[in-house]
mmCIF file as gemmi writes it, N, C-alpha and C atoms, coordinates in Angstrom:
data_model
loop_
_atom_site.group_PDB
_atom_site.id
_atom_site.type_symbol
_atom_site.label_atom_id
_atom_site.label_alt_id
_atom_site.label_comp_id
_atom_site.label_asym_id
_atom_site.label_entity_id
_atom_site.label_seq_id
_atom_site.pdbx_PDB_ins_code
_atom_site.Cartn_x
_atom_site.Cartn_y
_atom_site.Cartn_z
_atom_site.occupancy
_atom_site.B_iso_or_equiv
_atom_site.pdbx_formal_charge
_atom_site.auth_seq_id
_atom_site.auth_asym_id
_atom_site.pdbx_PDB_model_num
ATOM 1 N N . LEU Axp A 1 ? 103.205 89.336 101.788 1 0 ? 1 A 1
ATOM 2 C CA . LEU Axp A 1 ? 102.277 89.712 100.821 1 0 ? 1 A 1
ATOM 3 C C . LEU Axp A 1 ? 101.999 91.081 101.732 1 0 ? 1 A 1
ATOM 4 N N . LYS Axp A 2 ? 102.513 91.058 102.797 1 0 ? 2 A 1
ATOM 5 C CA . LYS Axp A 2 ? 102 92.583 103.58 1 0 ? 2 A 1
ATOM 6 C C . LYS Axp A 2 ? 102.91 93.845 102.937 1 0 ? 2 A 1
ATOM 7 N N . ARG Axp A 3 ? 104.086 93.339 103.093 1 0 ? 3 A 1
ATOM 8 C CA . ARG Axp A 3 ? 105.283 94.271 102.479 1 0 ? 3 A 1
ATOM 9 C C . ARG Axp A 3 ? 105.038 94.588 101.083 1 0 ? 3 A 1
ATOM 10 N N . LEU Axp A 4 ? 104.413 93.447 100.401 1 0 ? 4 A 1
ATOM 11 C CA . LEU Axp A 4 ? 104.549 93.683 98.734 1 0 ? 4 A 1
ATOM 12 C C . LEU Axp A 4 ? 103.346 94.723 98.671 1 0 ? 4 A 1
ATOM 13 N N . SER Axp A 5 ? 102.158 94.636 99.649 1 0 ? 5 A 1
ATOM 14 C CA . SER Axp A 5 ? 101.037 95.449 99.759 1 0 ? 5 A 1
ATOM 15 C C . SER Axp A 5 ? 101.851 97.116 99.958 1 0 ? 5 A 1
ATOM 16 N N . GLU Axp A 6 ? 102.622 96.806 101.029 1 0 ? 6 A 1
ATOM 17 C CA . GLU Axp A 6 ? 102.868 98.44 100.992 1 0 ? 6 A 1
ATOM 18 C C . GLU Axp A 6 ? 103.737 98.768 99.752 1 0 ? 6 A 1
ATOM 19 N N . MET Axp A 7 ? 104.39 98.186 99.189 1 0 ? 7 A 1
ATOM 20 C CA . MET Axp A 7 ? 105.313 98.784 97.864 1 0 ? 7 A 1
ATOM 21 C C . MET Axp A 7 ? 104.17 99.301 96.773 1 0 ? 7 A 1
ATOM 22 N N . ALA Axp A 8 ? 103.107 98.342 96.449 1 0 ? 8 A 1
ATOM 23 C CA . ALA Axp A 8 ? 102.152 98.818 95.548 1 0 ? 8 A 1
ATOM 24 C C . ALA Axp A 8 ? 101.408 99.894 95.84 1 0 ? 8 A 1
ATOM 25 N N . ALA Axp A 9 ? 101.205 99.962 97.251 1 0 ? 9 A 1
ATOM 26 C CA . ALA Axp A 9 ? 100.445 101.434 97.58 1 0 ? 9 A 1
ATOM 27 C C . ALA Axp A 9 ? 101.422 102.416 97.218 1 0 ? 9 A 1
ATOM 28 N N . LEU Axp A 10 ? 102.338 102.46 97.079 1 0 ? 10 A 1
ATOM 29 C CA . LEU Axp A 10 ? 103.224 103.648 96.879 1 0 ? 10 A 1
ATOM 30 C C . LEU Axp A 10 ? 103.236 103.725 95.368 1 0 ? 10 A 1
ATOM 31 N N . HIS Axp A 11 ? 102.676 102.75 94.444 1 0 ? 11 A 1
ATOM 32 C CA . HIS Axp A 11 ? 102.747 103.076 93.236 1 0 ? 11 A 1
ATOM 33 C C . HIS Axp A 11 ? 101.132 102.772 92.714 1 0 ? 11 A 1
ATOM 34 N N . PRO Axp A 12 ? 100.589 102.868 92.88 1 0 ? 12 A 1
ATOM 35 C CA . PRO Axp A 12 ? 99.436 101.934 92.981 1 0 ? 12 A 1
ATOM 36 C C . PRO Axp A 12 ? 98.74 102.153 91.095 1 0 ? 12 A 1
ATOM 37 N N . GLU Axp A 13 ? 99.086 103.067 90.304 1 0 ? 13 A 1
ATOM 38 C CA . GLU Axp A 13 ? 99.003 103.173 89.447 1 0 ? 13 A 1
ATOM 39 C C . GLU Axp A 13 ? 99.779 102.107 88.254 1 0 ? 13 A 1
ATOM 40 N N . SER Axp A 14 ? 101.049 101.462 88.946 1 0 ? 14 A 1
ATOM 41 C CA . SER Axp A 14 ? 101.874 100.431 88.156 1 0 ? 14 A 1
ATOM 42 C C . SER Axp A 14 ? 101.814 99.037 88.606 1 0 ? 14 A 1
ATOM 43 N N . LEU Axp A 15 ? 101.703 99.31 90.14 1 0 ? 15 A 1
ATOM 44 C CA . LEU Axp A 15 ? 101.657 98.178 90.995 1 0 ? 15 A 1
ATOM 45 C C . LEU Axp A 15 ? 100.797 97.321 91.191 1 0 ? 15 A 1
ATOM 46 N N . GLU Axp A 16 ? 100.301 95.954 91.437 1 0 ? 16 A 1
ATOM 47 C CA . GLU Axp A 16 ? 99.488 95.448 92.252 1 0 ? 16 A 1
ATOM 48 C C . GLU Axp A 16 ? 99.804 94.005 93.09 1 0 ? 16 A 1
ATOM 49 N N . ALA Axp A 17 ? 99.75 94.256 94.336 1 0 ? 17 A 1
ATOM 50 C CA . ALA Axp A 17 ? 100.339 92.874 94.877 1 0 ? 17 A 1
ATOM 51 C C . ALA Axp A 17 ? 99.065 91.665 95.504 1 0 ? 17 A 1
ATOM 52 N N . ARG Axp A 18 ? 99.461 90.849 95.047 1 0 ? 18 A 1
ATOM 53 C CA . ARG Axp A 18 ? 98.728 89.751 95.314 1 0 ? 18 A 1
ATOM 54 C C . ARG Axp A 18 ? 98.917 88.471 95.652 1 0 ? 18 A 1
ATOM 55 N N . GLY Axp A 19 ? 98.674 87.302 96.148 1 0 ? 19 A 1
ATOM 56 C CA . GLY Axp A 19 ? 98.9 86.042 97 1 0 ? 19 A 1
ATOM 57 C C . GLY Axp A 19 ? 98.042 85.484 98.268 1 0 ? 19 A 1
ATOM 58 N N . LEU Axp A 20 ? 99.006 84.491 98.296 1 0 ? 20 A 1
ATOM 59 C CA . LEU Axp A 20 ? 98.315 84.077 99.883 1 0 ? 20 A 1
ATOM 60 C C . LEU Axp A 20 ? 99.101 82.879 100.223 1 0 ? 20 A 1
ATOM 61 N N . GLY Axp A 21 ? 99.608 83.506 101.569 1 0 ? 21 A 1
ATOM 62 C CA . GLY Axp A 21 ? 100.384 82.868 102.444 1 0 ? 21 A 1
ATOM 63 C C . GLY Axp A 21 ? 101.879 83.481 102.115 1 0 ? 21 A 1
ATOM 64 N N . LEU Axp A 22 ? 102.695 82.442 101.74 1 0 ? 22 A 1
ATOM 65 C CA . LEU Axp A 22 ? 103.949 82.666 101.549 1 0 ? 22 A 1
ATOM 66 C C . LEU Axp A 22 ? 104.069 82.822 99.563 1 0 ? 22 A 1
ATOM 67 N N . LEU Axp A 23 ? 103.005 82.288 98.955 1 0 ? 23 A 1
ATOM 68 C CA . LEU Axp A 23 ? 102.896 82.639 97.417 1 0 ? 23 A 1
ATOM 69 C C . LEU Axp A 23 ? 102.44 83.793 97.134 1 0 ? 23 A 1
ATOM 70 N N . ALA Axp A 24 ? 103.372 85.018 96.82 1 0 ? 24 A 1
ATOM 71 C CA . ALA Axp A 24 ? 102.535 86.232 96.589 1 0 ? 24 A 1
ATOM 72 C C . ALA Axp A 24 ? 103.327 86.746 94.967 1 0 ? 24 A 1
ATOM 73 N N . GLY Axp A 25 ? 102.717 87.738 94.812 1 0 ? 25 A 1
ATOM 74 C CA . GLY Axp A 25 ? 103.638 88.388 93.286 1 0 ? 25 A 1
ATOM 75 C C . GLY Axp A 25 ? 103.13 89.941 93.381 1 0 ? 25 A 1
ATOM 76 N N . LEU Axp A 26 ? 104.227 90.715 92.664 1 0 ? 26 A 1
ATOM 77 C CA . LEU Axp A 26 ? 103.963 92.065 92.257 1 0 ? 26 A 1
ATOM 78 C C . LEU Axp A 26 ? 103.465 92.004 90.848 1 0 ? 26 A 1
ATOM 79 N N . GLU Axp A 27 ? 102.026 92.46 90.486 1 0 ? 27 A 1
ATOM 80 C CA . GLU Axp A 27 ? 101.857 93.031 89.148 1 0 ? 27 A 1
ATOM 81 C C . GLU Axp A 27 ? 102.149 93.842 88.316 1 0 ? 27 A 1
ATOM 82 N N . PHE Axp A 28 ? 103.136 94.392 87.56 1 0 ? 28 A 1
ATOM 83 C CA . PHE Axp A 28 ? 103.687 95.527 87.087 1 0 ? 28 A 1
ATOM 84 C C . PHE Axp A 28 ? 102.923 95.984 85.495 1 0 ? 28 A 1
ATOM 85 N N . ARG Axp A 29 ? 102.383 97.05 85.548 1 0 ? 29 A 1
ATOM 86 C CA . ARG Axp A 29 ? 101.858 97.641 84.342 1 0 ? 29 A 1
ATOM 87 C C . ARG Axp A 29 ? 102.528 99.116 83.859 1 0 ? 29 A 1
ATOM 88 N N . THR Axp A 30 ? 102.37 99.127 82.551 1 0 ? 30 A 1
ATOM 89 C CA . THR Axp A 30 ? 103.058 100.557 82.273 1 0 ? 30 A 1
ATOM 90 C C . THR Axp A 30 ? 101.659 101.393 82.694 1 0 ? 30 A 1
ATOM 91 N N . ARG Axp A 31 ? 102.321 102.984 82.168 1 0 ? 31 A 1
ATOM 92 C CA . ARG Axp A 31 ? 101.112 104.081 82.432 1 0 ? 31 A 1
ATOM 93 C C . ARG Axp A 31 ? 100.526 103.73 81.658 1 0 ? 31 A 1
ATOM 94 N N . GLU Axp A 32 ? 100.28 103.065 80.412 1 0 ? 32 A 1
ATOM 95 C CA . GLU Axp A 32 ? 99.152 102.984 79.664 1 0 ? 32 A 1
ATOM 96 C C . GLU Axp A 32 ? 98.281 101.446 79.874 1 0 ? 32 A 1
ATOM 97 N N . SER Axp A 33 ? 98.498 101.029 81.32 1 0 ? 33 A 1
ATOM 98 C CA . SER Axp A 33 ? 97.799 99.953 81.932 1 0 ? 33 A 1
ATOM 99 C C . SER Axp A 33 ? 97.97 98.609 81.464 1 0 ? 33 A 1
ATOM 100 N N . ALA Axp A 34 ? 99.252 98.597 80.257 1 0 ? 34 A 1
ATOM 101 C CA . ALA Axp A 34 ? 99.73 97.096 79.557 1 0 ? 34 A 1
ATOM 102 C C . ALA Axp A 34 ? 100.498 96.328 80.246 1 0 ? 34 A 1
ATOM 103 N N . PRO Axp A 35 ? 100.651 95.14 80.017 1 0 ? 35 A 1
ATOM 104 C CA . PRO Axp A 35 ? 101.686 94.23 81.442 1 0 ? 35 A 1
ATOM 105 C C . PRO Axp A 35 ? 103.007 94.825 81.32 1 0 ? 35 A 1
ATOM 106 N N . ASP Axp A 36 ? 103.874 95.039 81.849 1 0 ? 36 A 1
ATOM 107 C CA . ASP Axp A 36 ? 105.034 95.593 81.961 1 0 ? 36 A 1
ATOM 108 C C . ASP Axp A 36 ? 105.867 94.511 81.889 1 0 ? 36 A 1
ATOM 109 N N . THR Axp A 37 ? 106.027 93.592 80.667 1 0 ? 37 A 1
ATOM 110 C CA . THR Axp A 37 ? 106.962 92.634 80.918 1 0 ? 37 A 1
ATOM 111 C C . THR Axp A 37 ? 108.479 92.558 80.921 1 0 ? 37 A 1
ATOM 112 N N . ALA Axp A 38 ? 108.676 93.728 80.396 1 0 ? 38 A 1
ATOM 113 C CA . ALA Axp A 38 ? 110.536 94.245 80.448 1 0 ? 38 A 1
ATOM 114 C C . ALA Axp A 38 ? 110.561 94.396 81.805 1 0 ? 38 A 1
ATOM 115 N N . THR Axp A 39 ? 110.064 94.987 82.52 1 0 ? 39 A 1
ATOM 116 C CA . THR Axp A 39 ? 110.479 95.562 83.851 1 0 ? 39 A 1
ATOM 117 C C . THR Axp A 39 ? 110.606 94.212 84.517 1 0 ? 39 A 1
ATOM 118 N N . VAL Axp A 40 ? 109.477 93.282 84.765 1 0 ? 40 A 1
ATOM 119 C CA . VAL Axp A 40 ? 109.735 92.306 85.547 1 0 ? 40 A 1
ATOM 120 C C . VAL Axp A 40 ? 111.198 91.473 85.067 1 0 ? 40 A 1
ATOM 121 N N . LEU Axp A 41 ? 111.181 91.226 83.871 1 0 ? 41 A 1
ATOM 122 C CA . LEU Axp A 41 ? 112.374 90.627 83.386 1 0 ? 41 A 1
ATOM 123 C C . LEU Axp A 41 ? 113.668 91.199 83.72 1 0 ? 41 A 1
ATOM 124 N N . ARG Axp A 42 ? 113.795 92.323 83.723 1 0 ? 42 A 1
ATOM 125 C CA . ARG Axp A 42 ? 114.935 93.232 84.202 1 0 ? 42 A 1
ATOM 126 C C . ARG Axp A 42 ? 114.964 92.81 85.823 1 0 ? 42 A 1
ATOM 127 N N . LEU Axp A 43 ? 114.139 92.933 86.425 1 0 ? 43 A 1
ATOM 128 C CA . LEU Axp A 43 ? 113.968 92.994 87.863 1 0 ? 43 A 1
ATOM 129 C C . LEU Axp A 43 ? 114.165 91.589 88.59 1 0 ? 43 A 1
ATOM 130 N N . THR Axp A 44 ? 113.605 90.604 87.433 1 0 ? 44 A 1
ATOM 131 C CA . THR Axp A 44 ? 114.336 89.129 87.688 1 0 ? 44 A 1
ATOM 132 C C . THR Axp A 44 ? 115.423 89.288 87.908 1 0 ? 44 A 1
ATOM 133 N N . LYS Axp A 45 ? 116.332 89.502 86.548 1 0 ? 45 A 1
ATOM 134 C CA . LYS Axp A 45 ? 117.672 89.117 86.474 1 0 ? 45 A 1
ATOM 135 C C . LYS Axp A 45 ? 118.283 90.108 87.677 1 0 ? 45 A 1
ATOM 136 N N . THR Axp A 46 ? 117.979 91.333 87.743 1 0 ? 46 A 1
ATOM 137 C CA . THR Axp A 46 ? 118.994 92.232 88.836 1 0 ? 46 A 1
ATOM 138 C C . THR Axp A 46 ? 118.801 91.448 90.082 1 0 ? 46 A 1
ATOM 139 N N . MET Axp A 47 ? 117.348 90.615 90.444 1 0 ? 47 A 1
ATOM 140 C CA . MET Axp A 47 ? 117.533 90.106 92.19 1 0 ? 47 A 1
ATOM 141 C C . MET Axp A 47 ? 118.375 89.091 91.81 1 0 ? 47 A 1
ATOM 142 N N . LEU Axp A 48 ? 118.401 88.135 90.833 1 0 ? 48 A 1
ATOM 143 C CA . LEU Axp A 48 ? 119.427 86.714 90.391 1 0 ? 48 A 1
ATOM 144 C C . LEU Axp A 48 ? 120.449 87.114 90.945 1 0 ? 48 A 1
ATOM 145 N N . LYS Axp A 49 ? 121.053 88.474 90.311 1 0 ? 49 A 1
ATOM 146 C CA . LYS Axp A 49 ? 122.645 88.809 90.706 1 0 ? 49 A 1
ATOM 147 C C . LYS Axp A 49 ? 122.62 88.998 91.989 1 0 ? 49 A 1
ATOM 148 N N . LYS Axp A 50 ? 121.551 89.657 92.774 1 0 ? 50 A 1
ATOM 149 C CA . LYS Axp A 50 ? 121.446 90.037 94.397 1 0 ? 50 A 1
ATOM 150 C C . LYS Axp A 50 ? 121.531 88.729 95.041 1 0 ? 50 A 1
ATOM 151 N N . GLY Axp A 51 ? 121.395 87.126 94.075 1 0 ? 51 A 1
ATOM 152 C CA . GLY Axp A 51 ? 121.174 86.333 95.418 1 0 ? 51 A 1
ATOM 153 C C . GLY Axp A 51 ? 119.71 85.564 95.227 1 0 ? 51 A 1
ATOM 154 N N . PHE Axp A 52 ? 118.741 86.398 94.723 1 0 ? 52 A 1
ATOM 155 C CA . PHE Axp A 52 ? 117.179 86.081 95.246 1 0 ? 52 A 1
ATOM 156 C C . PHE Axp A 52 ? 116.755 85.867 94.043 1 0 ? 52 A 1
ATOM 157 N N . ILE Axp A 53 ? 116.363 84.332 94.235 1 0 ? 53 A 1
ATOM 158 C CA . ILE Axp A 53 ? 115.507 83.61 93.073 1 0 ? 53 A 1
ATOM 159 C C . ILE Axp A 53 ? 113.727 84.019 93.144 1 0 ? 53 A 1
ATOM 160 N N . LEU Axp A 54 ? 113.477 85.142 92.091 1 0 ? 54 A 1
ATOM 161 C CA . LEU Axp A 54 ? 112.234 85.447 91.626 1 0 ? 54 A 1
ATOM 162 C C . LEU Axp A 54 ? 111.649 84.867 90.269 1 0 ? 54 A 1
ATOM 163 N N . LEU Axp A 55 ? 110.767 84.817 90.109 1 0 ? 55 A 1
ATOM 164 C CA . LEU Axp A 55 ? 110.292 84.304 88.657 1 0 ? 55 A 1
ATOM 165 C C . LEU Axp A 55 ? 109.109 84.96 88.023 1 0 ? 55 A 1
ATOM 166 N N . PRO Axp A 56 ? 109.359 85.124 87.069 1 0 ? 56 A 1
ATOM 167 C CA . PRO Axp A 56 ? 108.053 85.898 85.891 1 0 ? 56 A 1
ATOM 168 C C . PRO Axp A 56 ? 107.062 85.062 85.758 1 0 ? 56 A 1
ATOM 169 N N . GLU Axp A 57 ? 105.659 85.486 86.092 1 0 ? 57 A 1
ATOM 170 C CA . GLU Axp A 57 ? 104.466 84.704 86.29 1 0 ? 57 A 1
ATOM 171 C C . GLU Axp A 57 ? 103.952 85.608 85.212 1 0 ? 57 A 1
ATOM 172 N N . GLY Axp A 58 ? 102.565 84.856 84.992 1 0 ? 58 A 1
ATOM 173 C CA . GLY Axp A 58 ? 101.558 85.428 84.092 1 0 ? 58 A 1
ATOM 174 C C . GLY Axp A 58 ? 101.564 84.947 82.703 1 0 ? 58 A 1
ATOM 175 N N . ALA Axp A 59 ? 100.7 85.59 82.359 1 0 ? 59 A 1
ATOM 176 C CA . ALA Axp A 59 ? 100.116 85.348 80.688 1 0 ? 59 A 1
ATOM 177 C C . ALA Axp A 59 ? 101.206 86.082 79.708 1 0 ? 59 A 1
ATOM 178 N N . ALA Axp A 60 ? 101.585 87.337 80.25 1 0 ? 60 A 1
ATOM 179 C CA . ALA Axp A 60 ? 102.789 88.218 79.797 1 0 ? 60 A 1
ATOM 180 C C . ALA Axp A 60 ? 104.083 88.43 80.255 1 0 ? 60 A 1
ATOM 181 N N . ALA Axp A 61 ? 104.203 87.476 81.402 1 0 ? 61 A 1
ATOM 182 C CA . ALA Axp A 61 ? 105.396 87.448 82.512 1 0 ? 61 A 1
ATOM 183 C C . ALA Axp A 61 ? 105.491 89.154 82.995 1 0 ? 61 A 1
ATOM 184 N N . GLU Axp A 62 ? 103.869 89.433 83.391 1 0 ? 62 A 1
ATOM 185 C CA . GLU Axp A 62 ? 104.056 90.478 84.068 1 0 ? 62 A 1
ATOM 186 C C . GLU Axp A 62 ? 104.118 90.617 85.563 1 0 ? 62 A 1
ATOM 187 N N . VAL Axp A 63 ? 104.239 89.298 85.99 1 0 ? 63 A 1
ATOM 188 C CA . VAL Axp A 63 ? 104.037 89.259 87.637 1 0 ? 63 A 1
ATOM 189 C C . VAL Axp A 63 ? 105.461 88.705 88.156 1 0 ? 63 A 1
ATOM 190 N N . LEU Axp A 64 ? 106.26 89.522 89.01 1 0 ? 64 A 1
ATOM 191 C CA . LEU Axp A 64 ? 106.928 88.993 89.616 1 0 ? 64 A 1
ATOM 192 C C . LEU Axp A 64 ? 106.6 88.022 90.739 1 0 ? 64 A 1
ATOM 193 N N . SER Axp A 65 ? 107.1 86.939 90.924 1 0 ? 65 A 1
ATOM 194 C CA . SER Axp A 65 ? 106.416 86.049 92.141 1 0 ? 65 A 1
ATOM 195 C C . SER Axp A 65 ? 107.453 85.548 92.721 1 0 ? 65 A 1
ATOM 196 N N . PHE Axp A 66 ? 107.244 85.494 94.021 1 0 ? 66 A 1
ATOM 197 C CA . PHE Axp A 66 ? 107.761 85.105 95.25 1 0 ? 66 A 1
ATOM 198 C C . PHE Axp A 66 ? 107.342 83.412 95.582 1 0 ? 66 A 1
ATOM 199 N N . THR Axp A 67 ? 108.051 82.725 95.538 1 0 ? 67 A 1
ATOM 200 C CA . THR Axp A 67 ? 107.662 81.251 95.938 1 0 ? 67 A 1
ATOM 201 C C . THR Axp A 67 ? 108.644 80.781 97.114 1 0 ? 67 A 1
ATOM 202 N N . PRO Axp A 68 ? 108.764 81.544 98.254 1 0 ? 68 A 1
ATOM 203 C CA . PRO Axp A 68 ? 109.768 80.54 98.8 1 0 ? 68 A 1
ATOM 204 C C . PRO Axp A 68 ? 109.68 79.241 99.309 1 0 ? 68 A 1
ATOM 205 N N . PRO Axp A 69 ? 110.777 78.605 99.912 1 0 ? 69 A 1
ATOM 206 C CA . PRO Axp A 69 ? 110.589 77.49 100.335 1 0 ? 69 A 1
ATOM 207 C C . PRO Axp A 69 ? 109.957 77.336 102.043 1 0 ? 69 A 1
ATOM 208 N N . LEU Axp A 70 ? 109.253 76.723 102.441 1 0 ? 70 A 1
ATOM 209 C CA . LEU Axp A 70 ? 108.621 76.724 103.576 1 0 ? 70 A 1
ATOM 210 C C . LEU Axp A 70 ? 109.565 76.927 104.737 1 0 ? 70 A 1
ATOM 211 N N . ILE Axp A 71 ? 111.171 76.769 104.538 1 0 ? 71 A 1
ATOM 212 C CA . ILE Axp A 71 ? 111.602 76.852 105.892 1 0 ? 71 A 1
ATOM 213 C C . ILE Axp A 71 ? 112.49 78.148 106.035 1 0 ? 71 A 1
ATOM 214 N N . ILE Axp A 72 ? 112.063 78.901 105.001 1 0 ? 72 A 1
ATOM 215 C CA . ILE Axp A 72 ? 112.677 80.135 104.581 1 0 ? 72 A 1
ATOM 216 C C . ILE Axp A 72 ? 112.399 80.951 105.92 1 0 ? 72 A 1
ATOM 217 N N . GLN Axp A 73 ? 113.306 82.08 106.353 1 0 ? 73 A 1
ATOM 218 C CA . GLN Axp A 73 ? 113.396 82.844 107.657 1 0 ? 73 A 1
ATOM 219 C C . GLN Axp A 73 ? 112.681 83.821 107.622 1 0 ? 73 A 1
ATOM 220 N N . ARG Axp A 74 ? 112.45 84.672 108.715 1 0 ? 74 A 1
ATOM 221 C CA . ARG Axp A 74 ? 111.675 86.048 108.024 1 0 ? 74 A 1
ATOM 222 C C . ARG Axp A 74 ? 112.763 87.101 107.729 1 0 ? 74 A 1
ATOM 223 N N . ARG Axp A 75 ? 114.027 86.931 108.508 1 0 ? 75 A 1
ATOM 224 C CA . ARG Axp A 75 ? 115.161 87.965 107.761 1 0 ? 75 A 1
ATOM 225 C C . ARG Axp A 75 ? 115.556 87.666 106.389 1 0 ? 75 A 1
ATOM 226 N N . GLU Axp A 76 ? 115.332 86.288 106.286 1 0 ? 76 A 1
ATOM 227 C CA . GLU Axp A 76 ? 115.729 86.339 104.558 1 0 ? 76 A 1
ATOM 228 C C . GLU Axp A 76 ? 114.709 86.836 103.561 1 0 ? 76 A 1
ATOM 229 N N . LEU Axp A 77 ? 113.418 86.518 104.05 1 0 ? 77 A 1
ATOM 230 C CA . LEU Axp A 77 ? 112.053 86.963 103.415 1 0 ? 77 A 1
ATOM 231 C C . LEU Axp A 77 ? 112.542 88.656 103.66 1 0 ? 77 A 1
ATOM 232 N N . ASP Axp A 78 ? 112.421 89.631 104.201 1 0 ? 78 A 1
ATOM 233 C CA . ASP Axp A 78 ? 112.871 90.788 104.769 1 0 ? 78 A 1
ATOM 234 C C . ASP Axp A 78 ? 114.157 91.288 103.955 1 0 ? 78 A 1
ATOM 235 N N . GLY Axp A 79 ? 115.021 90.7 103.361 1 0 ? 79 A 1
ATOM 236 C CA . GLY Axp A 79 ? 116.313 91.037 102.993 1 0 ? 79 A 1
ATOM 237 C C . GLY Axp A 79 ? 115.734 90.966 101.261 1 0 ? 79 A 1
ATOM 238 N N . ALA Axp A 80 ? 115.052 89.769 101.169 1 0 ? 80 A 1
ATOM 239 C CA . ALA Axp A 80 ? 114.4 89.6 99.63 1 0 ? 80 A 1
ATOM 240 C C . ALA Axp A 80 ? 113.497 91.313 99.239 1 0 ? 80 A 1
ATOM 241 N N . CYS Axp A 81 ? 112.89 91.456 100.239 1 0 ? 81 A 1
ATOM 242 C CA . CYS Axp A 81 ? 111.729 92.765 99.82 1 0 ? 81 A 1
ATOM 243 C C . CYS Axp A 81 ? 112.812 94.162 100.072 1 0 ? 81 A 1
ATOM 244 N N . ASP Axp A 82 ? 113.404 94.267 101.057 1 0 ? 82 A 1
ATOM 245 C CA . ASP Axp A 82 ? 114.309 95.244 100.951 1 0 ? 82 A 1
ATOM 246 C C . ASP Axp A 82 ? 115.372 95.442 99.54 1 0 ? 82 A 1
ATOM 247 N N . ALA Axp A 83 ? 115.546 94.387 99.121 1 0 ? 83 A 1
ATOM 248 C CA . ALA Axp A 83 ? 116.462 94.566 97.861 1 0 ? 83 A 1
ATOM 249 C C . ALA Axp A 83 ? 115.653 94.772 96.782 1 0 ? 83 A 1
ATOM 250 N N . LEU Axp A 84 ? 114.611 94.147 96.803 1 0 ? 84 A 1
ATOM 251 C CA . LEU Axp A 84 ? 113.291 94.233 95.384 1 0 ? 84 A 1
ATOM 252 C C . LEU Axp A 84 ? 113.026 95.826 95.971 1 0 ? 84 A 1
ATOM 253 N N . PHE Axp A 85 ? 112.802 96.497 96.833 1 0 ? 85 A 1
ATOM 254 C CA . PHE Axp A 85 ? 112.29 97.972 96.945 1 0 ? 85 A 1
ATOM 255 C C . PHE Axp A 85 ? 113.323 98.69 96.423 1 0 ? 85 A 1
ATOM 256 N N . GLN Axp A 86 ? 114.372 98.654 96.799 1 0 ? 86 A 1
ATOM 257 C CA . GLN Axp A 86 ? 115.358 99.163 96.338 1 0 ? 86 A 1
ATOM 258 C C . GLN Axp A 86 ? 115.639 99.384 95.147 1 0 ? 86 A 1
ATOM 259 N N . ILE Axp A 87 ? 115.467 98.222 94.466 1 0 ? 87 A 1
ATOM 260 C CA . ILE Axp A 87 ? 115.49 98.202 92.87 1 0 ? 87 A 1
ATOM 261 C C . ILE Axp A 87 ? 114.302 98.813 92.259 1 0 ? 87 A 1
ATOM 262 N N . ILE Axp A 88 ? 113.413 98.782 92.57 1 0 ? 88 A 1
ATOM 263 C CA . ILE Axp A 88 ? 112.288 99.56 92.544 1 0 ? 88 A 1
ATOM 264 C C . ILE Axp A 88 ? 112.344 100.748 92.534 1 0 ? 88 A 1
ATOM 265 N N . GLU Axp A 89 ? 112.796 101.158 93.288 1 0 ? 89 A 1
ATOM 266 C CA . GLU Axp A 89 ? 112.921 102.607 93.556 1 0 ? 89 A 1
ATOM 267 C C . GLU Axp A 89 ? 114.006 103.466 92.453 1 0 ? 89 A 1
ATOM 268 N N . GLU Axp A 90 ? 115.045 102.904 92.377 1 0 ? 90 A 1
ATOM 269 C CA . GLU Axp A 90 ? 116.167 103.341 91.422 1 0 ? 90 A 1
ATOM 270 C C . GLU Axp A 90 ? 115.29 102.881 90.105 1 0 ? 90 A 1
ATOM 271 N N . LEU Axp A 91 ? 114.637 102.525 89.757 1 0 ? 91 A 1
ATOM 272 C CA . LEU Axp A 91 ? 113.892 102.427 88.618 1 0 ? 91 A 1
ATOM 273 C C . LEU Axp A 91 ? 113.053 103.868 88.259 1 0 ? 91 A 1
């Protein structure tokens, strides 16, 4: 959640990090503050191609959800965050 919050702080107009413990997510909004479902779905597909399973959540699928197993290692979480941050910056 800390790493996601750092990413959201770089894009406060379009990202909001939230969660508790290992259950965390990034909410995506357009410049008009509407749910950004298209971006979440594109990120979900791109992350899956890189070997990371993230899920779209929320009423409009505007939240990119992390729900890792309890046995996940810190380096695996960092790898997922690094890949996600790279993809977001490319958008």
